[in-house]
Tab-separated table of C-alpha atoms in Angstrom:
chain	number	residue	atom	x	y	z
A	9	UNK	CA	44.068	101.604	73.199
A	10	UNK	CA	41.208	99.553	74.558
A	11	UNK	CA	40.677	96.051	75.760
A	12	UNK	CA	37.930	93.714	74.681
A	13	UNK	CA	36.042	92.037	77.476
A	14	UNK	CA	34.091	88.852	76.791
A	15	UNK	CA	30.578	89.637	78.082
A	16	UNK	CA	27.837	87.568	79.602
A	17	UNK	CA	25.436	89.837	77.756
A	18	UNK	CA	25.833	92.015	74.724
A	19	UNK	CA	28.060	95.054	75.097
A	20	UNK	CA	28.600	98.124	72.947
A	21	UNK	CA	31.732	100.039	72.120
A	22	UNK	CA	31.909	103.694	72.975
A	23	UNK	CA	34.632	106.288	73.446
A	24	UNK	CA	36.073	107.675	76.628
A	25	UNK	CA	35.699	111.292	77.627
A	26	UNK	CA	38.658	112.325	75.486
A	27	UNK	CA	36.776	111.086	72.445
A	28	UNK	CA	39.766	109.173	71.138
A	29	UNK	CA	39.838	105.885	72.964
A	30	UNK	CA	37.239	103.187	72.243
A	31	UNK	CA	36.050	101.444	75.368
A	32	UNK	CA	33.613	98.743	76.316
A	33	UNK	CA	30.380	99.251	78.218
A	34	UNK	CA	30.180	96.297	80.562
A	35	UNK	CA	27.433	97.549	82.814
A	36	UNK	CA	25.388	94.408	82.332
A	37	UNK	CA	27.609	92.312	84.582
A	38	UNK	CA	26.399	90.649	87.736
A	39	UNK	CA	26.658	91.940	91.283
A	40	UNK	CA	26.593	88.481	92.822
A	41	UNK	CA	28.920	88.391	95.858
A	42	UNK	CA	32.212	86.533	95.662
A	43	UNK	CA	32.236	82.814	96.478
A	44	UNK	CA	33.521	81.071	99.568
A	45	UNK	CA	34.705	78.000	97.696
A	46	UNK	CA	38.071	76.585	98.695
A	47	UNK	CA	40.454	76.251	95.730
A	48	UNK	CA	41.218	72.702	94.676
A	49	UNK	CA	44.762	71.468	95.139
A	50	UNK	CA	47.225	71.851	92.302
A	51	UNK	CA	50.374	69.857	91.747
A	52	UNK	CA	52.305	73.080	91.228
A	53	UNK	CA	54.008	74.814	94.113
A	54	UNK	CA	53.363	78.066	92.304
A	55	UNK	CA	49.639	77.934	91.592
A	56	UNK	CA	46.753	77.166	93.951
A	57	UNK	CA	48.299	75.368	96.908
A	58	UNK	CA	48.807	76.952	100.316
A	59	UNK	CA	46.039	79.494	99.821
A	60	UNK	CA	44.538	80.642	103.105
A	61	UNK	CA	41.047	81.570	104.108
A	62	UNK	CA	41.609	85.067	102.751
A	63	UNK	CA	39.955	83.724	99.573
A	64	UNK	CA	36.657	83.562	101.429
A	65	UNK	CA	34.589	86.724	101.157
A	66	UNK	CA	31.520	87.369	103.327
A	67	UNK	CA	28.126	87.158	101.655
A	68	UNK	CA	27.172	90.671	102.703
A	69	UNK	CA	30.392	92.395	101.576
A	70	UNK	CA	29.202	93.832	98.272
A	71	UNK	CA	30.546	97.115	96.919
A	72	UNK	CA	27.930	99.722	97.695
A	73	UNK	CA	28.864	101.990	94.783
A	74	UNK	CA	29.286	101.450	91.062
A	75	UNK	CA	32.961	101.045	90.246
A	76	UNK	CA	34.525	102.164	86.977
A	77	UNK	CA	37.908	101.507	85.393
A	78	UNK	CA	40.247	104.069	83.874
A	79	UNK	CA	38.075	104.467	80.762
A	80	UNK	CA	34.808	104.716	82.678
A	81	UNK	CA	33.660	101.132	82.030
A	82	UNK	CA	31.532	99.689	84.819
A	83	UNK	CA	33.354	97.104	86.931
A	84	UNK	CA	31.931	94.442	89.234
A	85	UNK	CA	33.907	92.079	91.420
A	86	UNK	CA	34.338	88.589	89.925
A	87	UNK	CA	31.557	86.234	91.037
A	88	UNK	CA	32.846	82.841	89.873
A	89	UNK	CA	34.919	80.261	91.741
A	90	UNK	CA	38.196	78.525	91.085
A	91	UNK	CA	36.344	75.203	91.126
A	92	UNK	CA	34.204	76.428	88.232
A	93	UNK	CA	37.343	77.412	86.336
A	94	UNK	CA	39.039	74.051	86.818
A	95	UNK	CA	35.906	72.037	86.114
A	96	UNK	CA	35.424	73.820	82.795
A	97	UNK	CA	38.842	72.786	81.475
A	98	UNK	CA	38.998	69.456	79.564
A	99	UNK	CA	40.974	66.878	81.513
A	100	UNK	CA	43.509	66.265	78.747
A	101	UNK	CA	44.628	69.902	78.987
A	102	UNK	CA	46.308	69.034	82.293
A	103	UNK	CA	48.469	66.338	80.693
A	104	UNK	CA	52.194	67.141	80.455
A	105	UNK	CA	54.737	65.442	78.203
A	106	UNK	CA	58.416	65.570	79.054
A	107	UNK	CA	59.333	64.346	75.572
A	108	UNK	CA	57.288	67.057	73.917
A	109	UNK	CA	58.817	69.669	76.188
A	110	UNK	CA	62.351	68.489	75.396
A	111	UNK	CA	61.618	68.614	71.679
A	112	UNK	CA	60.647	72.276	72.006
A	113	UNK	CA	63.870	72.958	73.923
A	114	UNK	CA	65.852	71.181	71.216
A	115	UNK	CA	64.064	73.213	68.549
A	116	UNK	CA	64.842	76.552	70.197
A	117	UNK	CA	68.467	75.625	70.884
A	118	UNK	CA	68.863	74.435	67.292
A	119	UNK	CA	67.493	77.764	66.037
A	120	UNK	CA	69.988	79.631	68.223
A	121	UNK	CA	72.899	77.469	67.055
A	122	UNK	CA	71.949	77.541	63.374
A	123	UNK	CA	71.519	81.323	63.351
A	124	UNK	CA	74.932	81.794	64.951
A	125	UNK	CA	76.630	79.395	62.555
A	126	UNK	CA	75.116	81.044	59.476
A	127	UNK	CA	76.131	84.548	60.483
A	128	UNK	CA	79.562	83.460	61.763
A	129	UNK	CA	80.261	81.627	58.514
A	130	UNK	CA	78.864	84.059	55.963
A	131	UNK	CA	78.719	87.575	57.447
A	132	UNK	CA	82.467	88.178	57.295
A	133	UNK	CA	84.667	90.915	55.789
A	134	UNK	CA	85.469	88.512	52.944
A	135	UNK	CA	81.857	87.774	52.042
A	136	UNK	CA	80.462	91.211	52.990
A	137	UNK	CA	83.161	93.838	52.367
A	138	UNK	CA	80.887	96.754	53.269
A	139	UNK	CA	81.260	97.595	56.971
A	140	UNK	CA	77.890	99.424	57.240
A	141	UNK	CA	76.141	96.430	55.667
A	142	UNK	CA	77.838	94.029	58.081
A	143	UNK	CA	76.704	96.223	60.976
A	144	UNK	CA	73.134	96.059	59.702
A	145	UNK	CA	73.260	92.291	59.264
A	146	UNK	CA	74.754	91.637	62.694
A	147	UNK	CA	72.132	93.956	64.202
A	148	UNK	CA	69.489	91.772	62.583
A	149	UNK	CA	71.295	88.772	64.079
A	150	UNK	CA	70.964	90.203	67.609
A	151	UNK	CA	67.231	90.729	67.108
A	152	UNK	CA	66.633	87.214	65.775
A	153	UNK	CA	68.677	85.618	68.553
A	154	UNK	CA	66.736	87.697	71.071
A	155	UNK	CA	63.505	86.133	69.816
A	156	UNK	CA	64.845	82.589	70.023
A	157	UNK	CA	66.420	83.305	73.408
A	158	UNK	CA	63.099	84.583	74.735
A	159	UNK	CA	61.457	81.365	73.580
A	160	UNK	CA	64.022	79.362	75.539
A	161	UNK	CA	63.394	81.623	78.541
A	162	UNK	CA	59.675	80.827	78.325
A	163	UNK	CA	60.355	77.080	78.297
A	164	UNK	CA	62.441	77.448	81.464
A	165	UNK	CA	59.491	79.397	82.881
A	166	UNK	CA	57.334	76.357	82.124
A	167	UNK	CA	59.831	74.270	84.098
A	168	UNK	CA	59.515	76.599	87.082
A	169	UNK	CA	55.752	76.036	87.126
A	170	UNK	CA	56.150	72.261	86.736
A	171	UNK	CA	54.114	72.402	83.526
A	172	UNK	CA	57.054	71.207	81.420
A	173	UNK	CA	56.730	67.547	82.428
A	174	UNK	CA	55.360	65.361	85.253
A	175	UNK	CA	58.924	65.002	86.630
A	176	UNK	CA	60.041	67.668	89.092
A	177	UNK	CA	63.646	66.534	88.643
A	178	UNK	CA	63.503	66.928	84.878
A	179	UNK	CA	61.709	70.257	85.178
A	180	UNK	CA	64.230	71.766	87.561
A	181	UNK	CA	67.236	70.357	85.714
A	182	UNK	CA	66.138	71.730	82.338
A	183	UNK	CA	64.992	74.995	83.890
A	184	UNK	CA	68.281	75.486	85.774
A	185	UNK	CA	70.393	74.821	82.664
A	186	UNK	CA	68.333	77.008	80.316
A	187	UNK	CA	67.919	79.917	82.712
A	188	UNK	CA	71.547	79.836	83.824
A	189	UNK	CA	72.600	80.046	80.170
A	190	UNK	CA	70.494	83.225	79.977
A	191	UNK	CA	71.996	84.606	83.230
A	192	UNK	CA	68.779	84.042	85.171
A	193	UNK	CA	68.992	82.680	88.758
A	194	UNK	CA	66.515	79.855	88.155
A	195	UNK	CA	65.508	78.747	91.658
A	196	UNK	CA	65.671	82.281	93.061
A	197	UNK	CA	63.347	83.489	90.318
A	198	UNK	CA	61.120	80.417	90.648
A	199	UNK	CA	60.500	81.085	94.354
A	200	UNK	CA	59.694	84.779	93.999
A	201	UNK	CA	57.643	84.170	90.855
A	202	UNK	CA	55.565	81.590	92.710
A	203	UNK	CA	54.695	84.221	95.305
A	204	UNK	CA	53.643	86.549	92.504
A	205	UNK	CA	51.173	83.916	91.328
A	206	UNK	CA	49.805	83.463	94.841
A	207	UNK	CA	49.222	87.200	95.294
A	208	UNK	CA	48.560	88.665	91.849
A	209	UNK	CA	46.888	92.056	92.105
A	210	UNK	CA	47.492	92.290	95.884
A	211	UNK	CA	48.997	95.699	96.622
A	212	UNK	CA	50.986	94.495	99.630
A	213	UNK	CA	52.076	91.024	98.537
A	214	UNK	CA	52.495	90.937	94.759
A	215	UNK	CA	56.050	90.571	93.496
A	216	UNK	CA	56.081	92.249	90.069
A	217	UNK	CA	54.802	95.522	88.619
A	218	UNK	CA	53.015	96.604	91.764
A	219	UNK	CA	51.660	100.011	90.699
A	220	UNK	CA	52.403	103.159	92.635
A	221	UNK	CA	49.688	104.736	94.708
A	222	UNK	CA	48.870	108.384	94.148
A	223	UNK	CA	51.067	109.542	97.031
A	224	UNK	CA	53.997	107.426	95.853
A	225	UNK	CA	53.799	108.705	92.286
A	226	UNK	CA	53.547	112.315	93.482
A	227	UNK	CA	56.590	111.849	95.710
A	228	UNK	CA	58.583	110.357	92.821
A	229	UNK	CA	58.166	113.566	90.803
A	230	UNK	CA	58.612	115.923	93.758
A	231	UNK	CA	54.946	116.828	94.135
A	232	UNK	CA	52.174	116.451	96.690
A	233	UNK	CA	49.288	114.082	95.993
A	234	UNK	CA	46.719	116.887	95.806
A	235	UNK	CA	48.708	118.604	93.043
A	236	UNK	CA	48.470	115.800	90.491
A	237	UNK	CA	45.077	116.817	89.126
A	238	UNK	CA	46.508	120.246	88.283
A	239	UNK	CA	49.706	119.191	86.503
A	240	UNK	CA	50.304	119.450	82.777
A	241	UNK	CA	50.731	116.230	80.840
A	242	UNK	CA	54.064	114.485	80.415
A	243	UNK	CA	55.926	115.221	77.210
A	244	UNK	CA	56.376	112.321	74.774
A	245	UNK	CA	60.123	112.629	75.359
A	246	UNK	CA	59.665	111.892	79.058
A	247	UNK	CA	57.545	108.846	78.235
A	248	UNK	CA	60.186	107.629	75.791
A	249	UNK	CA	62.958	108.039	78.394
A	250	UNK	CA	60.883	106.176	80.971
A	251	UNK	CA	60.270	103.299	78.575
A	252	UNK	CA	63.923	103.166	77.541
A	253	UNK	CA	65.039	102.843	81.154
A	254	UNK	CA	62.385	100.224	81.883
A	255	UNK	CA	63.085	98.103	78.830
A	256	UNK	CA	66.878	98.190	78.981
A	257	UNK	CA	67.483	98.003	82.710
A	258	UNK	CA	64.194	96.809	84.190
A	259	UNK	CA	64.990	93.096	84.428
A	260	UNK	CA	68.466	93.585	85.889
A	261	UNK	CA	67.124	96.118	88.389
A	262	UNK	CA	64.381	93.702	89.386
A	263	UNK	CA	66.879	90.932	90.109
A	264	UNK	CA	69.305	93.186	91.967
A	265	UNK	CA	66.995	95.627	93.804
A	266	UNK	CA	63.446	94.154	93.561
A	267	UNK	CA	62.205	97.199	91.679
A	268	UNK	CA	58.405	96.987	90.991
A	269	UNK	CA	58.006	94.345	93.711
A	270	UNK	CA	56.238	95.010	97.024
A	271	UNK	CA	58.216	96.814	99.721
A	272	UNK	CA	56.725	95.336	102.911
A	273	UNK	CA	59.756	93.282	103.886
A	274	UNK	CA	59.539	94.163	107.579
A	275	UNK	CA	56.690	91.647	107.765
A	276	UNK	CA	58.836	88.691	106.691
A	277	UNK	CA	57.957	86.080	109.295
A	278	UNK	CA	61.536	85.025	110.030
A	279	UNK	CA	62.573	88.594	110.742
A	280	UNK	CA	65.080	88.756	107.900
A	281	UNK	CA	63.367	91.802	106.365
A	282	UNK	CA	64.034	94.212	109.231
A	283	UNK	CA	65.726	97.330	107.948
A	284	UNK	CA	65.674	96.115	104.342
A	285	UNK	CA	64.052	97.993	101.481
A	286	UNK	CA	63.882	97.791	97.722
A	287	UNK	CA	66.585	99.726	95.946
A	288	UNK	CA	70.364	99.760	95.610
A	289	UNK	CA	72.104	98.348	98.689
A	290	UNK	CA	68.710	97.777	100.332
A	291	UNK	CA	69.395	94.101	100.983
A	292	UNK	CA	66.556	92.831	98.767
A	293	UNK	CA	67.723	90.868	95.729
A	294	UNK	CA	67.617	87.460	94.030
A	295	UNK	CA	71.196	86.405	94.776
A	296	UNK	CA	71.627	86.583	98.549
A	297	UNK	CA	70.261	83.635	100.595
A	298	UNK	CA	69.502	86.083	103.435
A	299	UNK	CA	67.261	88.244	101.229
A	300	UNK	CA	63.767	88.750	102.717
A	301	UNK	CA	62.342	87.346	99.487
A	302	UNK	CA	63.230	83.881	100.821
A	303	UNK	CA	63.235	81.765	103.953
A	304	UNK	CA	66.169	79.999	105.595
A	305	UNK	CA	65.114	76.684	104.048
A	306	UNK	CA	65.634	78.162	100.567
A	307	UNK	CA	69.340	78.926	101.051
A	308	UNK	CA	70.660	75.890	99.156
A	309	UNK	CA	68.460	76.661	96.169
A	310	UNK	CA	69.614	80.282	96.072
A	311	UNK	CA	73.251	79.153	96.156
A	312	UNK	CA	72.569	76.614	93.400
A	313	UNK	CA	71.126	79.433	91.298
A	314	UNK	CA	74.251	81.496	91.969
A	315	UNK	CA	76.388	78.517	90.938
A	316	UNK	CA	74.600	78.365	87.600
A	317	UNK	CA	75.329	82.054	87.036
A	318	UNK	CA	78.977	81.539	87.998
A	319	UNK	CA	79.374	78.721	85.485
A	320	UNK	CA	77.705	80.723	82.704
A	321	UNK	CA	79.739	83.797	83.587
A	322	UNK	CA	82.960	81.786	83.520
A	323	UNK	CA	82.181	80.508	80.025
A	324	UNK	CA	81.523	84.058	78.852
A	325	UNK	CA	84.794	85.288	80.355
A	326	UNK	CA	86.666	82.514	78.533
A	327	UNK	CA	84.937	83.394	75.282
A	328	UNK	CA	85.742	87.064	75.757
A	329	UNK	CA	89.402	86.337	76.328
A	330	UNK	CA	89.544	83.874	73.455
A	331	UNK	CA	87.594	85.767	70.766
A	332	UNK	CA	87.490	89.354	72.027
A	333	UNK	CA	84.852	91.169	74.043
A	334	UNK	CA	83.444	93.071	71.084
A	335	UNK	CA	82.607	89.781	69.407
A	336	UNK	CA	81.076	88.334	72.576
A	337	UNK	CA	78.994	91.478	72.969
A	338	UNK	CA	77.502	91.012	69.508
A	339	UNK	CA	77.178	87.240	69.779
A	340	UNK	CA	75.679	87.085	73.296
A	341	UNK	CA	75.137	90.305	75.240
A	342	UNK	CA	73.208	92.251	72.602
A	343	UNK	CA	70.741	89.337	72.138
A	344	UNK	CA	70.639	89.079	75.950
A	345	UNK	CA	69.419	92.684	76.113
A	346	UNK	CA	66.736	91.858	73.550
A	347	UNK	CA	65.606	88.930	75.731
A	348	UNK	CA	65.432	91.269	78.723
A	349	UNK	CA	63.428	93.765	76.693
A	350	UNK	CA	60.837	91.200	75.636
A	351	UNK	CA	60.618	89.736	79.123
A	352	UNK	CA	59.933	93.127	80.723
A	353	UNK	CA	57.516	94.228	77.987
A	354	UNK	CA	55.556	90.976	78.174
A	355	UNK	CA	55.276	91.008	81.954
A	356	UNK	CA	54.434	94.714	82.090
A	357	UNK	CA	51.611	94.406	79.583
A	358	UNK	CA	50.255	91.247	81.202
A	359	UNK	CA	49.635	93.159	84.423
A	360	UNK	CA	49.309	96.793	83.368
A	361	UNK	CA	46.228	97.977	81.512
A	362	UNK	CA	43.576	100.688	82.047
A	363	UNK	CA	40.920	97.981	82.491
A	364	UNK	CA	42.741	96.068	85.261
A	365	UNK	CA	41.975	96.512	88.969
A	366	UNK	CA	44.331	96.166	91.931
A	367	UNK	CA	43.177	95.243	95.407
A	368	UNK	CA	43.715	96.167	99.022
A	369	UNK	CA	44.025	93.388	101.608
A	370	UNK	CA	40.365	93.394	102.623
A	371	UNK	CA	39.044	93.045	99.057
A	372	UNK	CA	41.615	90.762	97.457
A	373	UNK	CA	41.220	87.036	97.008
A	374	UNK	CA	42.920	84.602	94.652
A	375	UNK	CA	40.058	84.470	92.152
A	376	UNK	CA	39.914	88.240	91.853
A	377	UNK	CA	43.671	88.632	91.622
A	378	UNK	CA	44.085	86.016	88.899
A	379	UNK	CA	41.416	87.789	86.842
A	380	UNK	CA	43.412	91.038	87.055
A	381	UNK	CA	45.483	90.038	84.023
A	382	UNK	CA	45.020	90.426	80.297
A	383	UNK	CA	45.758	88.414	77.152
A	384	UNK	CA	47.235	89.959	74.020
A	385	UNK	CA	47.883	88.738	70.481
A	386	UNK	CA	51.475	89.048	69.278
A	387	UNK	CA	50.885	87.151	66.074
A	388	UNK	CA	53.300	84.524	64.745
A	389	UNK	CA	56.121	85.560	67.065
A	390	UNK	CA	53.937	85.295	70.145
A	391	UNK	CA	52.338	81.966	69.353
A	392	UNK	CA	55.242	80.121	67.753
A	393	UNK	CA	58.465	81.688	69.053
A	394	UNK	CA	57.281	82.824	72.509
A	395	UNK	CA	55.143	79.703	73.014
A	396	UNK	CA	51.884	81.576	73.608
A	397	UNK	CA	52.940	83.214	76.865
A	398	UNK	CA	51.352	86.492	75.739
A	399	UNK	CA	48.134	85.022	74.330
A	400	UNK	CA	47.108	82.751	77.249
A	401	UNK	CA	48.291	84.515	80.385
A	402	UNK	CA	44.880	84.760	82.051
A	403	UNK	CA	44.480	80.976	82.022
A	404	UNK	CA	48.066	80.626	83.242
A	405	UNK	CA	47.264	82.581	86.401
A	406	UNK	CA	44.413	80.244	87.283
A	407	UNK	CA	46.127	76.929	86.527
A	408	UNK	CA	49.849	77.343	85.962
A	409	UNK	CA	50.501	73.606	85.546
A	410	UNK	CA	48.763	73.452	82.153
A	411	UNK	CA	51.478	73.244	79.454
A	412	UNK	CA	51.528	75.983	76.850
A	413	UNK	CA	50.503	73.642	73.991
A	414	UNK	CA	47.143	73.058	75.724
A	415	UNK	CA	46.659	76.638	76.903
A	416	UNK	CA	44.648	77.894	73.914
A	417	UNK	CA	42.023	75.184	74.342
A	418	UNK	CA	41.892	75.720	78.098
A	419	UNK	CA	41.526	79.472	77.590
A	420	UNK	CA	38.503	78.966	75.356
A	421	UNK	CA	37.003	76.674	78.005
A	422	UNK	CA	37.186	79.240	80.809
A	423	UNK	CA	35.891	82.238	78.846
A	424	UNK	CA	32.195	81.419	79.463
A	425	UNK	CA	32.906	81.083	83.197
A	426	UNK	CA	34.793	84.374	83.451
A	427	UNK	CA	32.291	86.258	81.319
A	428	UNK	CA	33.155	89.945	81.071
A	429	UNK	CA	36.045	89.458	83.495
A	430	UNK	CA	38.088	87.816	80.756
A	431	UNK	CA	40.140	90.530	79.081
A	432	UNK	CA	41.955	90.527	75.764
A	433	UNK	CA	43.492	93.543	74.071
A	434	UNK	CA	42.177	94.596	70.685
A	435	UNK	CA	45.682	95.729	69.678
A	436	UNK	CA	47.018	92.763	67.707
A	437	UNK	CA	50.348	91.830	66.196
A	438	UNK	CA	53.806	93.219	67.017
A	439	UNK	CA	52.845	96.796	66.154
A	440	UNK	CA	49.720	96.608	68.301
A	441	UNK	CA	51.778	95.166	71.149
A	442	UNK	CA	54.297	97.989	70.960
A	443	UNK	CA	51.533	100.577	70.681
A	444	UNK	CA	50.003	99.180	73.873
A	445	UNK	CA	53.382	99.566	75.545
A	446	UNK	CA	53.397	103.266	74.670
A	447	UNK	CA	49.746	104.015	75.430
A	448	UNK	CA	49.727	102.144	78.734
A	449	UNK	CA	52.873	103.880	79.935
A	450	UNK	CA	51.048	107.203	79.480
A	451	UNK	CA	47.684	106.005	80.782
A	452	UNK	CA	48.718	103.869	83.775
A	453	UNK	CA	50.768	106.189	85.997
A	454	UNK	CA	49.292	105.578	89.451
A	455	UNK	CA	46.270	103.937	91.079
A	456	UNK	CA	43.523	105.327	93.281
A	457	UNK	CA	40.074	104.169	94.428
A	458	UNK	CA	36.837	105.387	92.909
A	459	UNK	CA	35.950	108.671	94.547
A	460	UNK	CA	32.630	107.626	96.089
A	461	UNK	CA	33.353	103.926	96.565
A	462	UNK	CA	32.076	102.277	99.713
A	463	UNK	CA	32.234	98.839	101.302
A	464	UNK	CA	34.485	96.460	99.400
A	465	UNK	CA	34.650	98.998	96.612
A	466	UNK	CA	37.070	101.080	98.652
A	467	UNK	CA	39.626	98.340	98.223
A	468	UNK	CA	39.461	98.311	94.411
A	469	UNK	CA	41.899	100.720	92.754
A	470	UNK	CA	42.300	101.657	89.097
A	471	UNK	CA	44.886	103.547	87.110
A	472	UNK	CA	44.798	107.291	86.632
A	473	UNK	CA	47.169	109.696	84.883
A	474	UNK	CA	48.042	113.335	84.326
A	475	UNK	CA	47.858	113.059	80.517
A	476	UNK	CA	44.123	113.539	80.008
A	477	UNK	CA	43.529	109.885	79.113
A	478	UNK	CA	40.382	108.299	80.509
A	479	UNK	CA	38.768	109.470	83.730
A	480	UNK	CA	40.382	112.485	85.340
A	481	UNK	CA	42.129	111.922	88.684
A	482	UNK	CA	40.314	112.948	91.830
A	483	UNK	CA	40.553	116.593	92.824
A	484	UNK	CA	41.952	116.573	96.344
A	485	UNK	CA	42.428	119.299	98.902
A	486	UNK	CA	45.827	119.783	100.490
A	487	UNK	CA	44.542	118.103	103.634
A	488	UNK	CA	43.318	115.078	101.681
A	489	UNK	CA	46.739	114.559	100.156
A	490	UNK	CA	48.680	114.556	103.402
A	491	UNK	CA	49.178	111.951	106.035
A	492	UNK	CA	47.647	108.996	104.215
A	493	UNK	CA	48.663	105.571	105.438
A	494	UNK	CA	48.512	102.279	103.646
A	495	UNK	CA	46.527	99.397	105.017
A	496	UNK	CA	48.308	97.189	107.506
A	497	UNK	CA	48.511	93.418	107.284
A	498	UNK	CA	49.096	90.678	109.788
A	499	UNK	CA	51.732	88.173	108.729
A	500	UNK	CA	50.870	84.531	109.110
A	501	UNK	CA	50.523	81.482	106.877
A	502	UNK	CA	49.247	83.840	104.216
A	503	UNK	CA	52.366	86.014	104.057
A	504	UNK	CA	54.765	86.428	101.159
A	505	UNK	CA	56.802	83.481	102.368
A	506	UNK	CA	54.320	80.712	101.691
């Protein structure tokens, strides 16, 4: 799998060292240092506001060594500004329509209701005497409802970013109702998701799919860091088991244990993270007002999210008692698992790719982090059922208040500004999307810096793996692999709790 990068100058395709993966030669990009421009204010609480001076990078802090991604493509730090991004977008793309948003909600809810009514009315023992055939048809039902449910999830996501309408009250009301119906704690998710947008690609502050460092990956498989370059590749069965666990349980584990989120909770500025860690019974979740993911002022919103879940859960209990739990499983919980699958797959592939960098504290800024995302093309399902969340994610990380129906136009407007830092996968359609899920899970196992990187380049890390895909991992001595410490960070206005 490869990713197309939109170049400032012409670029040629080549293959990586394995000879099987086409990659892009982007060596013509600029080495201009990063800007010191201050981001312009956004109406969204989850986009550009409250950014600190960490976005300013010194003029003389250029990487002293050529950096390369997982496939060996040359990489240079982004050299454009957020002001350039916003100025390039036509003004009408920022316009939000509550009526238009509500019509999309009505459409998705109508699709859910109509699908249920059709199957409930016609897929019965009387109309379909064959039990195996009924099983097949109801399985198709769960898949279809999962697609429509994911679309509704995306619209609630729009509400969380205030891109649904100009009214915060309408946004939060619609978002709370829709997400609660899908067993999502709306405000709890909204707060943590906003911090993800403020710290995308930051290894110590990002909130979702923070990749493991070499030492962490080695520890997870019972090895030392220096041994990774000597290990045999993972079997396809192991990759399949990993993906199954991620796709079935990933979303629930994220809500309950903060899996894939950062684990620096001791730095929470109110002190509520002391002694708390990601994992079961670690005290970090999306349901407890005292979780270090939030501040004391957020308690009412967390409880309101819990109330929404309680109401939805009560309705499901009544339905289970009234119609039987096997029916409720088919009608609701199986489609719910499909929604979780699509949500995890979409988010994973938006932020996990062999071409994407991740940054240490000293090298990260908002512009660089927002560029560390990738667009993909999921075809009709992505554009019409999932409301373009897969196809326009890069733009979304720069200006999250632009509604999805203007995102395609805004994406085209920012491509010339981003140049070869705009990334889009060349794997298109549902099959290409699923292939990327497989390939990336084998290619993107841990991150490490380029071996001879200096200056700012030391703080740019790319994926490596033990499966012979792309550049081989560094060969380390036993001494090199022991006693490594991660970079520290001072907590202030720029912490996770902005």
